[in-house]
Coordinates of C-alpha atoms in Angstrom, one line a residue:
Chain A
M567 CA -29.3 5.3 2.3
S568 CA -25.9 7.0 2.8
N569 CA -23.8 8.1 -0.1
V570 CA -20.2 6.8 0.1
L571 CA -17.4 8.2 -2.0
V572 CA -14.4 5.9 -2.6
F573 CA -11.2 7.5 -3.7
F574 CA -8.7 5.6 -5.9
D575 CA -5.5 7.6 -6.5
V576 CA -4.7 5.4 -9.4
L577 CA -7.0 3.1 -11.4
G578 CA -5.4 0.7 -13.9
D579 CA -6.9 -1.9 -16.2
A580 CA -8.3 -3.8 -13.3
L581 CA -9.0 -3.2 -9.6
S582 CA -6.3 -4.3 -7.2
P583 CA -7.4 -6.7 -4.4
A584 CA -7.2 -3.8 -1.9
Q585 CA -9.4 -1.7 -4.2
R586 CA -12.0 -4.5 -4.5
E587 CA -12.0 -4.9 -0.7
L588 CA -12.5 -1.2 -0.2
I589 CA -15.6 -1.3 -2.6
A590 CA -16.9 -4.3 -0.6
Q591 CA -16.4 -2.4 2.6
A592 CA -18.1 0.7 1.2
Q593 CA -21.1 -1.2 -0.2
S594 CA -22.0 -2.3 3.3
L595 CA -22.5 1.4 4.2
G596 CA -24.5 2.8 1.3
E597 CA -24.5 3.6 -2.3
V598 CA -20.9 3.7 -3.7
H599 CA -19.5 6.4 -5.9
V600 CA -15.9 6.6 -7.1
A601 CA -13.5 9.4 -7.7
I602 CA -10.3 8.6 -9.7
G603 CA -7.0 10.5 -9.6
A604 CA -4.6 9.0 -12.1
Y605 CA -5.7 6.9 -15.1
E606 CA -5.0 6.1 -18.7
G607 CA -7.5 6.0 -21.5
D608 CA -11.0 5.1 -20.2
P609 CA -10.8 3.7 -16.7
T610 CA -14.5 2.9 -16.2
P611 CA -14.4 -0.7 -17.5
A612 CA -12.4 -1.7 -14.4
L613 CA -15.4 -0.6 -12.4
A614 CA -18.0 -3.0 -14.0
I615 CA -19.5 -3.9 -10.7
G616 CA -23.2 -4.0 -9.8
G617 CA -24.4 -1.0 -7.7
I618 CA -21.6 1.5 -8.5
G619 CA -23.2 5.0 -8.8
E620 CA -21.3 7.9 -10.2
V621 CA -17.7 7.8 -11.3
Y622 CA -15.9 11.2 -11.1
L623 CA -12.6 12.1 -12.8
A624 CA -10.8 15.1 -14.2
E625 CA -10.3 15.8 -17.9
T626 CA -6.7 14.9 -17.5
S627 CA -5.1 12.3 -15.2
L628 CA -4.0 13.7 -11.9
P629 CA -1.1 11.6 -10.6
A630 CA 0.2 12.3 -7.0
P631 CA 1.4 14.6 -5.6
E632 CA -1.0 16.6 -7.7
V633 CA -2.9 18.7 -5.2
A634 CA -5.8 19.2 -7.7
V635 CA -7.1 15.7 -6.7
V636 CA -8.3 17.5 -3.5
D637 CA -10.4 19.9 -5.7
L638 CA -11.7 16.8 -7.6
L639 CA -12.7 15.2 -4.3
E640 CA -14.2 18.3 -2.9
T641 CA -16.4 18.7 -6.0
A642 CA -17.3 15.0 -6.1
V643 CA -18.4 15.1 -2.4
A644 CA -20.7 18.0 -3.2
E645 CA -22.0 16.4 -6.4
C646 CA -23.0 13.1 -4.8
G647 CA -23.8 14.3 -1.3
A648 CA -21.3 11.9 0.2
E649 CA -21.6 11.4 4.0
I650 CA -18.6 9.0 4.1
I651 CA -15.4 9.3 2.1
L652 CA -13.1 6.3 2.0
G653 CA -9.7 5.4 0.7
S654 CA -6.8 3.0 1.4
A655 CA -4.3 3.9 4.0
T656 CA -1.4 4.6 1.6
A657 CA 0.8 7.7 1.6
D658 CA -0.6 9.4 -1.5
I659 CA -4.3 8.7 -0.6
T660 CA -3.7 9.8 3.0
D661 CA -2.3 13.1 1.8
A662 CA -5.3 13.8 -0.4
L663 CA -7.9 12.8 2.1
A664 CA -6.2 14.6 5.0
R665 CA -6.4 17.9 3.0
L666 CA -10.0 17.1 2.0
A667 CA -10.9 16.7 5.7
V668 CA -9.5 20.3 6.3
R669 CA -11.6 21.7 3.5
L670 CA -14.8 19.9 4.7
D671 CA -14.0 21.0 8.3
T672 CA -14.3 17.4 9.5
G673 CA -12.4 14.7 11.3
I674 CA -10.3 11.9 9.7
I675 CA -9.7 8.5 11.1
C676 CA -6.7 6.7 9.5
G677 CA -5.8 3.0 9.1
I678 CA -9.1 1.5 10.2
A679 CA -10.0 -2.2 10.0
A680 CA -13.8 -1.8 9.9
L681 CA -16.6 0.7 9.9
N682 CA -20.1 -0.4 11.1
G683 CA -23.5 1.0 10.3
E684 CA -23.3 3.5 13.2
L685 CA -20.0 4.8 11.6
V686 CA -18.0 3.5 14.6
A687 CA -14.5 2.7 13.3
T688 CA -12.5 -0.3 14.7
K689 CA -8.8 0.2 14.6
S690 CA -5.6 -1.6 15.7
E691 CA -3.4 0.8 17.7
L692 CA 0.1 0.9 19.3
A693 CA 1.5 -1.7 16.9
G694 CA -1.4 -4.1 17.3
S695 CA -1.3 -4.1 21.1
Y696 CA -4.8 -2.4 21.4
T697 CA -8.0 -2.3 19.5
T698 CA -10.0 1.0 19.7
M699 CA -13.4 2.0 18.6
S700 CA -13.8 5.6 17.6
Q701 CA -16.3 7.9 15.9
L702 CA -16.8 11.4 14.6
I703 CA -18.3 13.7 17.2
P704 CA -21.8 14.2 15.5
A705 CA -22.6 17.5 13.9
P706 CA -25.0 18.3 11.1
G707 CA -23.6 18.1 7.6
R708 CA -20.2 16.7 8.8
P709 CA -19.1 13.8 6.7
L710 CA -16.6 11.1 7.9
V711 CA -13.3 10.7 6.1
A712 CA -11.4 7.5 6.8
T713 CA -8.7 5.3 5.4
F714 CA -8.8 1.5 5.5
K715 CA -5.9 -1.0 6.0
P716 CA -6.2 -3.9 3.6
N717 CA -6.8 -7.6 4.5
N718 CA -9.8 -7.3 6.7
L719 CA -12.1 -9.2 4.5
D720 CA -11.3 -12.6 3.0
P721 CA -10.9 -12.5 -0.8
E722 CA -13.6 -15.1 -1.1
R723 CA -15.9 -12.9 0.9
V724 CA -15.1 -9.9 -1.3
D725 CA -15.8 -12.0 -4.5
A726 CA -19.1 -13.1 -3.0
L727 CA -20.0 -9.5 -2.1
L728 CA -19.2 -7.9 -5.5
E729 CA -21.5 -8.7 -8.3
A730 CA -20.6 -8.1 -11.9
G731 CA -22.2 -5.2 -13.6
D732 CA -22.0 -2.9 -16.6
A733 CA -19.2 -0.4 -16.9
P734 CA -20.4 2.8 -15.4
D735 CA -20.3 6.1 -17.2
G736 CA -17.6 8.6 -16.1
T737 CA -18.6 12.1 -15.1
V738 CA -15.8 14.6 -16.0
L739 CA -15.5 17.4 -13.4
P740 CA -14.0 20.8 -14.3
V741 CA -10.8 20.3 -12.4
R742 CA -7.4 21.3 -13.8
P743 CA -3.9 20.4 -12.7
S744 CA -2.3 23.0 -10.4
V745 CA 0.5 25.2 -11.6
G746 CA 3.9 25.8 -9.9
G747 CA 4.2 24.5 -6.4
V748 CA 5.4 20.9 -6.9
E749 CA 6.9 19.9 -10.1
I750 CA 7.6 16.2 -11.0
L751 CA 11.1 16.0 -12.5
E752 CA 11.4 12.2 -12.7
R753 CA 9.2 9.2 -12.3
T754 CA 10.3 5.6 -11.8
A755 CA 7.8 2.8 -11.6
L756 CA 8.7 0.7 -8.5
E757 CA 9.9 -2.7 -9.6
V758 CA 6.7 -4.8 -10.0
S759 CA 7.2 -8.1 -8.3
A760 CA 5.2 -11.1 -9.4
R761 CA 4.6 -11.7 -5.7
P762 CA 1.7 -10.1 -3.8
A763 CA 2.3 -6.7 -2.3
L764 CA 3.7 -7.1 1.2
A765 CA 1.0 -5.0 3.0
E766 CA -1.8 -6.9 1.2
A767 CA -0.5 -10.4 1.1
R768 CA -2.5 -13.2 2.8
V769 CA 0.8 -15.1 3.5
V770 CA 4.2 -13.4 4.3
V771 CA 7.6 -15.2 4.3
A772 CA 10.1 -12.9 6.1
G773 CA 13.9 -13.4 6.7
G774 CA 16.4 -11.8 9.0
R775 CA 20.0 -11.9 10.0
G776 CA 19.9 -15.8 9.9
V777 CA 19.4 -15.7 6.2
E778 CA 23.1 -14.8 6.0
G779 CA 22.9 -12.8 2.8
D780 CA 21.0 -15.3 0.6
F781 CA 17.2 -14.9 0.2
T782 CA 16.9 -17.5 -2.5
P783 CA 15.4 -20.2 -0.3
L784 CA 12.9 -17.7 1.1
E785 CA 12.0 -16.5 -2.4
E786 CA 11.3 -20.1 -3.4
L787 CA 9.2 -20.8 -0.3
A788 CA 7.3 -17.5 -0.9
D789 CA 6.5 -18.5 -4.5
E790 CA 5.5 -22.0 -3.4
L791 CA 2.9 -20.4 -1.0
G792 CA 1.9 -17.4 -3.2
A793 CA 3.3 -15.3 -0.4
G794 CA 4.7 -11.8 -0.1
L795 CA 8.4 -11.5 0.8
G796 CA 9.5 -9.5 3.9
A797 CA 12.6 -8.9 5.9
S798 CA 13.8 -7.6 9.2
R799 CA 15.7 -4.3 9.4
A800 CA 18.9 -6.2 10.0
A801 CA 18.5 -7.8 6.6
T802 CA 17.5 -4.6 4.7
D803 CA 20.2 -2.6 6.4
A804 CA 22.8 -5.3 5.3
G805 CA 21.6 -4.7 1.7
W806 CA 20.4 -8.3 1.2
I807 CA 17.0 -7.2 0.1
E808 CA 15.4 -3.9 -1.0
H809 CA 14.3 -1.6 1.8
A810 CA 10.6 -1.7 0.8
A811 CA 10.6 -5.3 2.2
Q812 CA 11.2 -4.2 5.8
V813 CA 8.5 -5.4 8.2
G814 CA 8.4 -3.6 11.5
Q815 CA 7.8 -0.4 13.6
T816 CA 9.4 1.9 10.9
G817 CA 8.7 -0.4 7.9
V818 CA 5.6 -2.1 6.6
T819 CA 3.0 -3.3 9.1
V820 CA 1.5 -6.6 7.9
S821 CA -1.4 -8.5 9.2
P822 CA -1.6 -11.7 7.1
Q823 CA -3.3 -15.0 7.8
L824 CA 0.0 -16.7 7.9
Y825 CA 3.4 -15.2 8.8
I826 CA 6.5 -17.3 8.5
S827 CA 9.6 -15.8 10.2
A828 CA 13.0 -17.3 9.3
G829 CA 16.2 -16.3 11.0
I830 CA 14.6 -13.3 12.7
S831 CA 15.2 -12.9 16.5
G832 CA 11.9 -11.0 16.8
A833 CA 13.0 -7.9 18.7
I834 CA 10.2 -5.6 19.7
Q835 CA 10.5 -3.3 16.7
Q836 CA 10.1 -6.2 14.3
R837 CA 7.3 -7.7 16.3
A838 CA 5.4 -4.4 16.1
G839 CA 5.1 -4.9 12.4
M840 CA 3.6 -8.5 12.4
Q841 CA 2.1 -9.4 15.7
T842 CA -1.5 -9.2 14.5
A843 CA -0.9 -12.0 12.0
G844 CA -3.4 -14.8 12.2
T845 CA -0.8 -17.6 12.6
I846 CA 2.9 -17.2 13.2
V847 CA 5.5 -19.9 12.3
A848 CA 9.1 -19.2 13.4
I849 CA 12.3 -20.8 12.5
N850 CA 15.5 -19.8 14.3
K851 CA 18.7 -21.4 15.5
D852 CA 18.6 -19.7 18.9
E853 CA 16.1 -21.3 21.2
D854 CA 16.0 -18.1 23.3
A855 CA 14.9 -15.9 20.3
P856 CA 12.0 -13.7 21.5
V857 CA 10.0 -14.6 18.3
F858 CA 9.3 -18.0 19.9
E859 CA 7.3 -16.3 22.7
I860 CA 4.6 -15.3 20.1
A861 CA 5.0 -18.2 17.6
D862 CA 2.1 -20.6 17.2
F863 CA 4.5 -23.1 15.8
G864 CA 8.3 -22.8 16.3
V865 CA 11.3 -24.7 15.1
V866 CA 14.7 -24.4 16.8
G867 CA 16.9 -25.2 13.8
D868 CA 18.8 -24.1 10.7
L869 CA 16.5 -22.4 8.2
H870 CA 18.9 -23.6 5.4
E871 CA 17.8 -27.1 6.2
V872 CA 14.2 -26.6 7.3
I873 CA 13.1 -24.4 4.4
P874 CA 14.3 -26.6 1.5
Q875 CA 12.6 -29.5 3.2
M876 CA 9.4 -27.5 3.5
I877 CA 9.6 -26.6 -0.2
E878 CA 10.1 -30.2 -1.1
E879 CA 7.2 -31.4 0.9
L880 CA 4.9 -28.6 -0.4
R881 CA 5.8 -29.7 -4.0
R882 CA 5.2 -33.4 -3.2
R883 CA 1.8 -32.6 -1.8
K884 CA 0.8 -30.6 -4.8
G885 CA 1.9 -33.7 -6.8
Chain B
M1446 CA 22.0 37.9 -5.8
V1447 CA 22.0 36.7 -2.2
N1448 CA 19.6 33.9 -1.6
A1449 CA 16.8 34.6 0.9
P1450 CA 17.5 33.1 4.3
L1451 CA 15.8 29.8 5.0
H1452 CA 14.0 29.0 8.3
I1453 CA 13.7 25.3 8.7
I1454 CA 11.1 24.4 11.4
T1455 CA 11.4 20.8 12.4
L1456 CA 8.4 19.3 14.2
V1457 CA 9.5 16.9 16.9
K1458 CA 7.2 14.8 19.1
W1459 CA 7.7 13.5 22.6
V1460 CA 6.2 9.9 22.5
P1461 CA 5.9 6.9 24.7
D1462 CA 9.1 4.7 24.2
A1463 CA 8.2 2.0 21.6
Q1464 CA 10.7 -0.3 23.2
L1465 CA 8.6 -0.4 26.4
E1466 CA 5.0 -1.3 27.0
R1467 CA 2.7 1.4 25.7
R1468 CA -0.9 1.7 27.0
Y1469 CA -4.1 3.7 27.0
N1470 CA -5.2 5.3 30.3
A1471 CA -8.8 5.2 31.7
E1472 CA -9.8 8.3 29.7
G1473 CA -9.1 6.4 26.4
R1474 CA -5.9 8.3 25.7
I1475 CA -2.4 7.1 25.2
D1476 CA -0.5 7.2 28.6
R1477 CA 2.0 10.1 28.1
S1478 CA 3.4 10.1 31.6
E1479 CA 6.8 9.1 30.2
G1480 CA 8.4 9.5 26.8
V1481 CA 11.3 10.1 24.5
L1482 CA 12.0 12.1 21.4
S1483 CA 10.3 10.1 18.6
E1484 CA 13.0 8.1 16.7
L1485 CA 11.1 9.0 13.5
D1486 CA 11.6 12.7 14.2
E1487 CA 15.4 12.3 14.3
Y1488 CA 15.4 11.9 10.5
P1489 CA 13.8 15.2 9.6
L1490 CA 16.1 16.9 12.2
E1491 CA 19.2 15.3 10.6
A1492 CA 17.9 16.4 7.2
A1493 CA 17.5 19.9 8.4
L1494 CA 21.0 20.0 9.9
Q1495 CA 22.5 18.6 6.6
L1496 CA 20.7 21.2 4.6
R1497 CA 22.1 23.9 6.8
E1498 CA 25.6 22.5 6.6
A1499 CA 25.4 22.3 2.8
A1500 CA 24.1 25.8 2.3
Q1501 CA 27.4 27.7 2.2
D1502 CA 26.1 31.0 0.8
R1503 CA 22.8 31.1 2.6
E1504 CA 21.6 31.9 6.1
V1505 CA 19.8 28.8 7.4
R1506 CA 18.3 28.4 10.8
V1507 CA 17.0 25.1 12.3
T1508 CA 14.2 25.5 14.8
A1509 CA 12.7 22.5 16.7
L1510 CA 9.0 22.8 17.5
T1511 CA 7.1 20.4 19.7
M1512 CA 3.5 20.3 20.9
G1513 CA 2.7 18.2 23.9
P1514 CA 2.5 18.0 27.7
A1515 CA 5.1 19.5 30.0
G1516 CA 7.4 16.5 29.6
S1517 CA 7.7 17.2 25.9
S1518 CA 10.4 19.8 26.7
T1519 CA 12.6 16.7 26.8
A1520 CA 12.1 16.3 23.1
V1521 CA 13.1 19.8 22.1
K1522 CA 16.0 19.8 24.5
K1523 CA 17.3 16.6 22.8
A1524 CA 16.8 18.4 19.5
L1525 CA 18.9 21.3 20.7
Q1526 CA 21.6 18.9 21.8
I1527 CA 21.6 17.2 18.4
G1528 CA 22.0 20.6 16.7
A1529 CA 18.9 22.7 16.4
D1530 CA 19.6 26.5 16.9
D1531 CA 16.6 27.2 19.0
A1532 CA 13.4 25.5 20.2
Y1533 CA 9.7 26.2 20.9
Q1534 CA 7.3 24.1 23.1
L1535 CA 3.5 24.5 22.7
T1536 CA 1.8 23.3 25.9
D1537 CA -1.8 23.7 26.8
E1538 CA -4.4 21.8 28.8
A1539 CA -6.9 22.3 26.0
L1540 CA -4.7 20.2 23.7
I1541 CA -5.1 17.0 25.7
G1542 CA -7.0 14.6 23.5
A1543 CA -6.4 16.6 20.3
D1544 CA -7.1 14.5 17.2
I1545 CA -5.4 15.0 13.8
W1546 CA -7.8 17.9 12.9
A1547 CA -7.1 19.8 16.2
S1548 CA -3.4 19.1 16.1
S1549 CA -3.0 20.6 12.7
V1550 CA -5.0 23.7 13.7
A1551 CA -2.6 24.2 16.7
L1552 CA 0.5 23.4 14.7
K1553 CA -0.5 25.8 11.9
A1554 CA -0.7 28.7 14.4
A1555 CA 2.5 27.6 16.1
V1556 CA 4.5 27.4 12.8
E1557 CA 3.3 30.9 11.9
A1558 CA 4.2 32.3 15.3
V1559 CA 7.7 30.7 15.1
A1560 CA 8.2 31.8 11.5
G1561 CA 7.2 35.3 12.4
A1562 CA 9.5 35.4 15.4
G1563 CA 12.7 34.6 13.6
E1564 CA 15.1 37.5 12.9
F1565 CA 17.5 37.0 10.1
E1566 CA 20.5 39.2 9.0
S1567 CA 20.2 38.6 5.3
G1568 CA 16.6 39.6 4.6
E1569 CA 13.1 38.1 4.8
P1570 CA 13.3 34.4 5.2
E1571 CA 11.4 31.6 3.5
Y1572 CA 10.3 28.8 5.6
L1573 CA 10.3 25.0 5.3
V1574 CA 8.6 22.7 7.8
L1575 CA 10.2 19.2 8.1
T1576 CA 8.3 16.4 9.9
G1577 CA 8.8 12.7 10.5
M1578 CA 7.0 10.2 8.1
A1579 CA 4.4 9.6 10.9
S1580 CA 4.1 9.9 14.6
E1581 CA 5.4 6.7 16.3
E1582 CA 2.3 6.2 18.4
G1583 CA -0.5 7.4 16.1
E1584 CA 1.0 6.2 12.8
S1585 CA -1.5 8.1 10.7
G1586 CA 0.9 10.3 8.7
A1587 CA -1.9 12.8 8.0
I1588 CA -0.5 15.8 9.8
P1589 CA 1.9 17.0 7.1
A1590 CA -0.8 17.3 4.5
Q1591 CA -3.3 18.9 6.9
L1592 CA -0.7 21.4 8.1
A1593 CA 0.2 22.3 4.5
E1594 CA -3.4 22.8 3.6
R1595 CA -3.9 25.2 6.5
L1596 CA -0.6 27.1 5.9
G1597 CA -1.3 27.4 2.2
A1598 CA 2.1 25.7 1.7
H1599 CA 3.1 23.0 -0.7
V1600 CA 3.5 19.5 0.6
V1601 CA 5.8 16.6 -0.3
T1602 CA 5.6 13.5 1.9
Y1603 CA 7.8 10.4 2.4
A1604 CA 11.1 12.1 1.3
T1605 CA 14.1 9.8 1.0
S1606 CA 16.5 12.6 0.0
L1607 CA 16.5 16.4 0.0
E1608 CA 18.7 18.9 -1.8
L1609 CA 18.4 22.7 -1.6
E1610 CA 18.6 24.6 -4.8
P1611 CA 18.4 28.5 -5.0
E1612 CA 14.7 28.7 -5.3
R1613 CA 13.5 25.3 -4.6
L1614 CA 14.0 22.0 -2.8
V1615 CA 14.5 18.9 -4.8
V1616 CA 13.1 15.8 -3.1
T1617 CA 13.1 12.1 -3.9
R1618 CA 10.0 10.3 -2.5
S1619 CA 7.8 7.3 -2.8
G1620 CA 4.1 7.6 -2.2
G1621 CA 3.2 4.1 -2.9
T1622 CA 3.1 3.2 -6.6
E1623 CA 6.3 4.9 -7.9
S1624 CA 9.5 6.6 -7.0
Q1625 CA 9.6 10.3 -7.8
K1626 CA 12.0 13.2 -7.9
V1627 CA 10.1 16.4 -7.4
A1628 CA 10.9 20.1 -7.0
V1629 CA 9.0 22.1 -4.4
R1630 CA 8.9 25.8 -3.9
M1631 CA 8.7 27.4 -0.4
P1632 CA 6.8 27.6 1.8
A1633 CA 6.6 23.8 2.0
V1634 CA 6.0 21.0 4.4
V1635 CA 8.1 17.9 3.7
S1636 CA 7.9 14.6 5.7
V1637 CA 11.1 12.7 5.9
T1638 CA 11.4 8.9 6.1
D1639 CA 13.8 6.8 8.1
Q1640 CA 15.6 6.1 4.7
A1641 CA 16.8 9.6 4.3
N1642 CA 19.9 9.6 6.5
D1643 CA 21.7 8.3 9.6
P1644 CA 20.9 10.6 12.4
R1645 CA 23.8 11.9 14.4
Y1646 CA 24.3 11.6 18.2
P1647 CA 25.0 14.6 20.3
N1648 CA 28.5 14.7 21.8
F1649 CA 29.5 16.1 25.1
K1650 CA 30.4 19.5 23.7
A1651 CA 27.0 19.7 21.9
I1652 CA 25.2 18.8 25.1
M1653 CA 26.9 21.5 27.0
A1654 CA 26.3 24.0 24.2
A1655 CA 22.6 23.2 24.1
K1656 CA 22.1 24.6 27.6
K1657 CA 22.7 28.1 26.3
K1658 CA 20.3 27.8 23.3
P1659 CA 17.0 29.5 23.6
L1660 CA 13.9 27.5 24.4
T1661 CA 10.6 29.3 24.3
R1662 CA 7.4 27.9 25.9
F1663 CA 4.0 29.2 24.7
S1664 CA 0.4 28.4 25.3
L1665 CA -2.6 28.5 22.9
A1666 CA -3.4 32.1 24.0
D1667 CA 0.1 33.1 23.1
I1668 CA -0.4 32.0 19.5
G1669 CA -3.9 33.5 19.2
L1670 CA -6.0 30.4 19.7
R1671 CA -8.9 29.7 22.0
A1672 CA -9.6 26.3 23.5
E1673 CA -12.8 25.8 21.5
E1674 CA -10.8 26.2 18.3
V1675 CA -8.8 23.1 19.0
S1676 CA -11.7 20.7 20.1
A1677 CA -11.3 17.3 18.5
K1678 CA -13.7 16.1 15.8
V1679 CA -13.1 12.5 16.6
R1680 CA -13.6 10.7 19.9
V1681 CA -12.4 7.4 21.1
L1682 CA -15.2 5.3 22.6
T1683 CA -13.4 2.2 23.8
T1684 CA -9.8 0.9 24.0
T1685 CA -9.2 -2.8 24.6
A1686 CA -5.8 -4.3 25.2
R1687 CA -5.2 -7.2 22.8
P1688 CA -4.6 -10.4 24.8
P1689 CA -0.9 -11.1 24.5
R1690 CA 0.1 -13.7 22.1
T1691 CA 1.2 -16.9 23.8
A1692 CA 3.8 -19.4 22.6
G1693 CA 2.5 -22.4 20.8
E1694 CA 4.3 -25.6 20.2
I1695 CA 8.1 -25.3 19.9
I1696 CA 10.2 -28.2 18.6
T1697 CA 13.8 -28.7 17.9
D1698 CA 14.7 -29.9 14.4
E1699 CA 15.6 -33.5 14.3
G1700 CA 15.8 -33.6 10.5
D1701 CA 12.1 -33.6 9.9
A1702 CA 11.1 -30.0 11.0
G1703 CA 10.3 -28.9 7.5
L1704 CA 7.8 -31.8 7.2
K1705 CA 6.3 -31.0 10.6
I1706 CA 5.8 -27.3 9.6
V1707 CA 3.9 -28.4 6.5
E1708 CA 1.8 -30.8 8.5
F1709 CA 1.0 -28.0 11.0
L1710 CA 0.0 -25.7 8.1
A1711 CA -2.2 -28.4 6.6
K1712 CA -3.9 -29.1 9.9
E1713 CA -4.6 -25.3 10.4
R1714 CA -6.0 -25.2 6.8
L1715 CA -3.4 -22.6 5.8
L1716 CA -2.2 -24.3 2.6

């Protein structure tokens, strides 16, 4: 059986949905070991999942952009004999795994949706307009490094795949933080929203120019649906909502089960960020808005009337 | 003390226009027969120009470097028009189909060649490589870290602001879980997001002036690499165009559209 090393740049009190999904993906490929970058106290209780092998960490927490996480990963790969090294496709994790791939003299495939038993990676390319299959060109002793996009397994499926287990023991590796180079002067936690993270949300409600400055109705709808809140570039550029909410070519790419687009025309750069959604519902005043070309259900109308009615009906159904 | 001169090498890529239909060819490679300067690479270029303009007491040169097919000269020419001082284009048949691994090997050698070629009046320069946050067509964002690893340089990705201090660059960034202000020493590779600035447009005078700026073309052999040193580690097996989405049911609101959307969601089991 293959050994798979999963990298978590940060591990908190509990695994995030994306981290749980990654473990489920990894367990289909072999025995899973975990390397942890930043942590507080003893992080191992969060990994109380059946079948987890070794858990590697440094004596001190290694928060990004600490380059010593690459030393940690390199040592962990040697320790557990990993043939596959996986992480989520976020900036800090990509940085670490990209460097690791150089040290291991091997290839890296970023942003994949699935990896099968033959280590063929399935990936969405060119903003969702293509699906590609790719693999490492085989060579002895060459491990595969890959990063996964979230939301490729249903949460119910992940729950079914992961069995509860005992908290594993951590193995402390002799890795020390680097000196000089990059010095962190200030750290600010990003505002934690009660809503699901945009890139990981199963449902996304997004607003654009048609929102006319007030996201309140969309926020209420998002909360009613347990959805993440997104926006078009026009809305973020106007300062109506924080920039992190931007869905599109240069913003966040989302692939939720359901995407509700309100007051967004759906220009190509916006569509690039959401066209792989399972179902698209669009509301726009302009019947010629391009978003209607790709919507599964479209309403030509005023979002300020349609959305409050939706919220009312959703609440009525919940009783 | 006079500050050491700074050589800012900005990586710019010639990519298929994201506003048009982009496709794979029969060899499983992205069709690169036409292209534009990647919009995402205008931000690091603007950042470089702003650093040069802000450094009153320091000699700063901004070089644009591209790697790509013959047509990629368009990208560096545009960079010269926008304001780069000089430009380099790495073109070689052996780079067709380069993956992340191979691209970072070639770019490492190219950056070293460019850094070595620069002549400065005020002493030995330090160098800083600026890149976009990701390539527009590959979207991996893995090159900056790989390039830094190979150069033995420090790396800071996803910068939203950059400020030059005498011996370091202060960068604000967000890597996912928090926003950070970090100080990085040279040599460094820094990727710059589309949040960092508003890129300028070249005016007529700049377009005319760009014609006189030096553009150097080199091949792998010119930078000391053999074709087998840039063979890809990853191969694409198949590419399948996703069937285009088709329009579903479109209705006009007659006062009950909110109810109808909820009915649709219930029918599709999405509630």
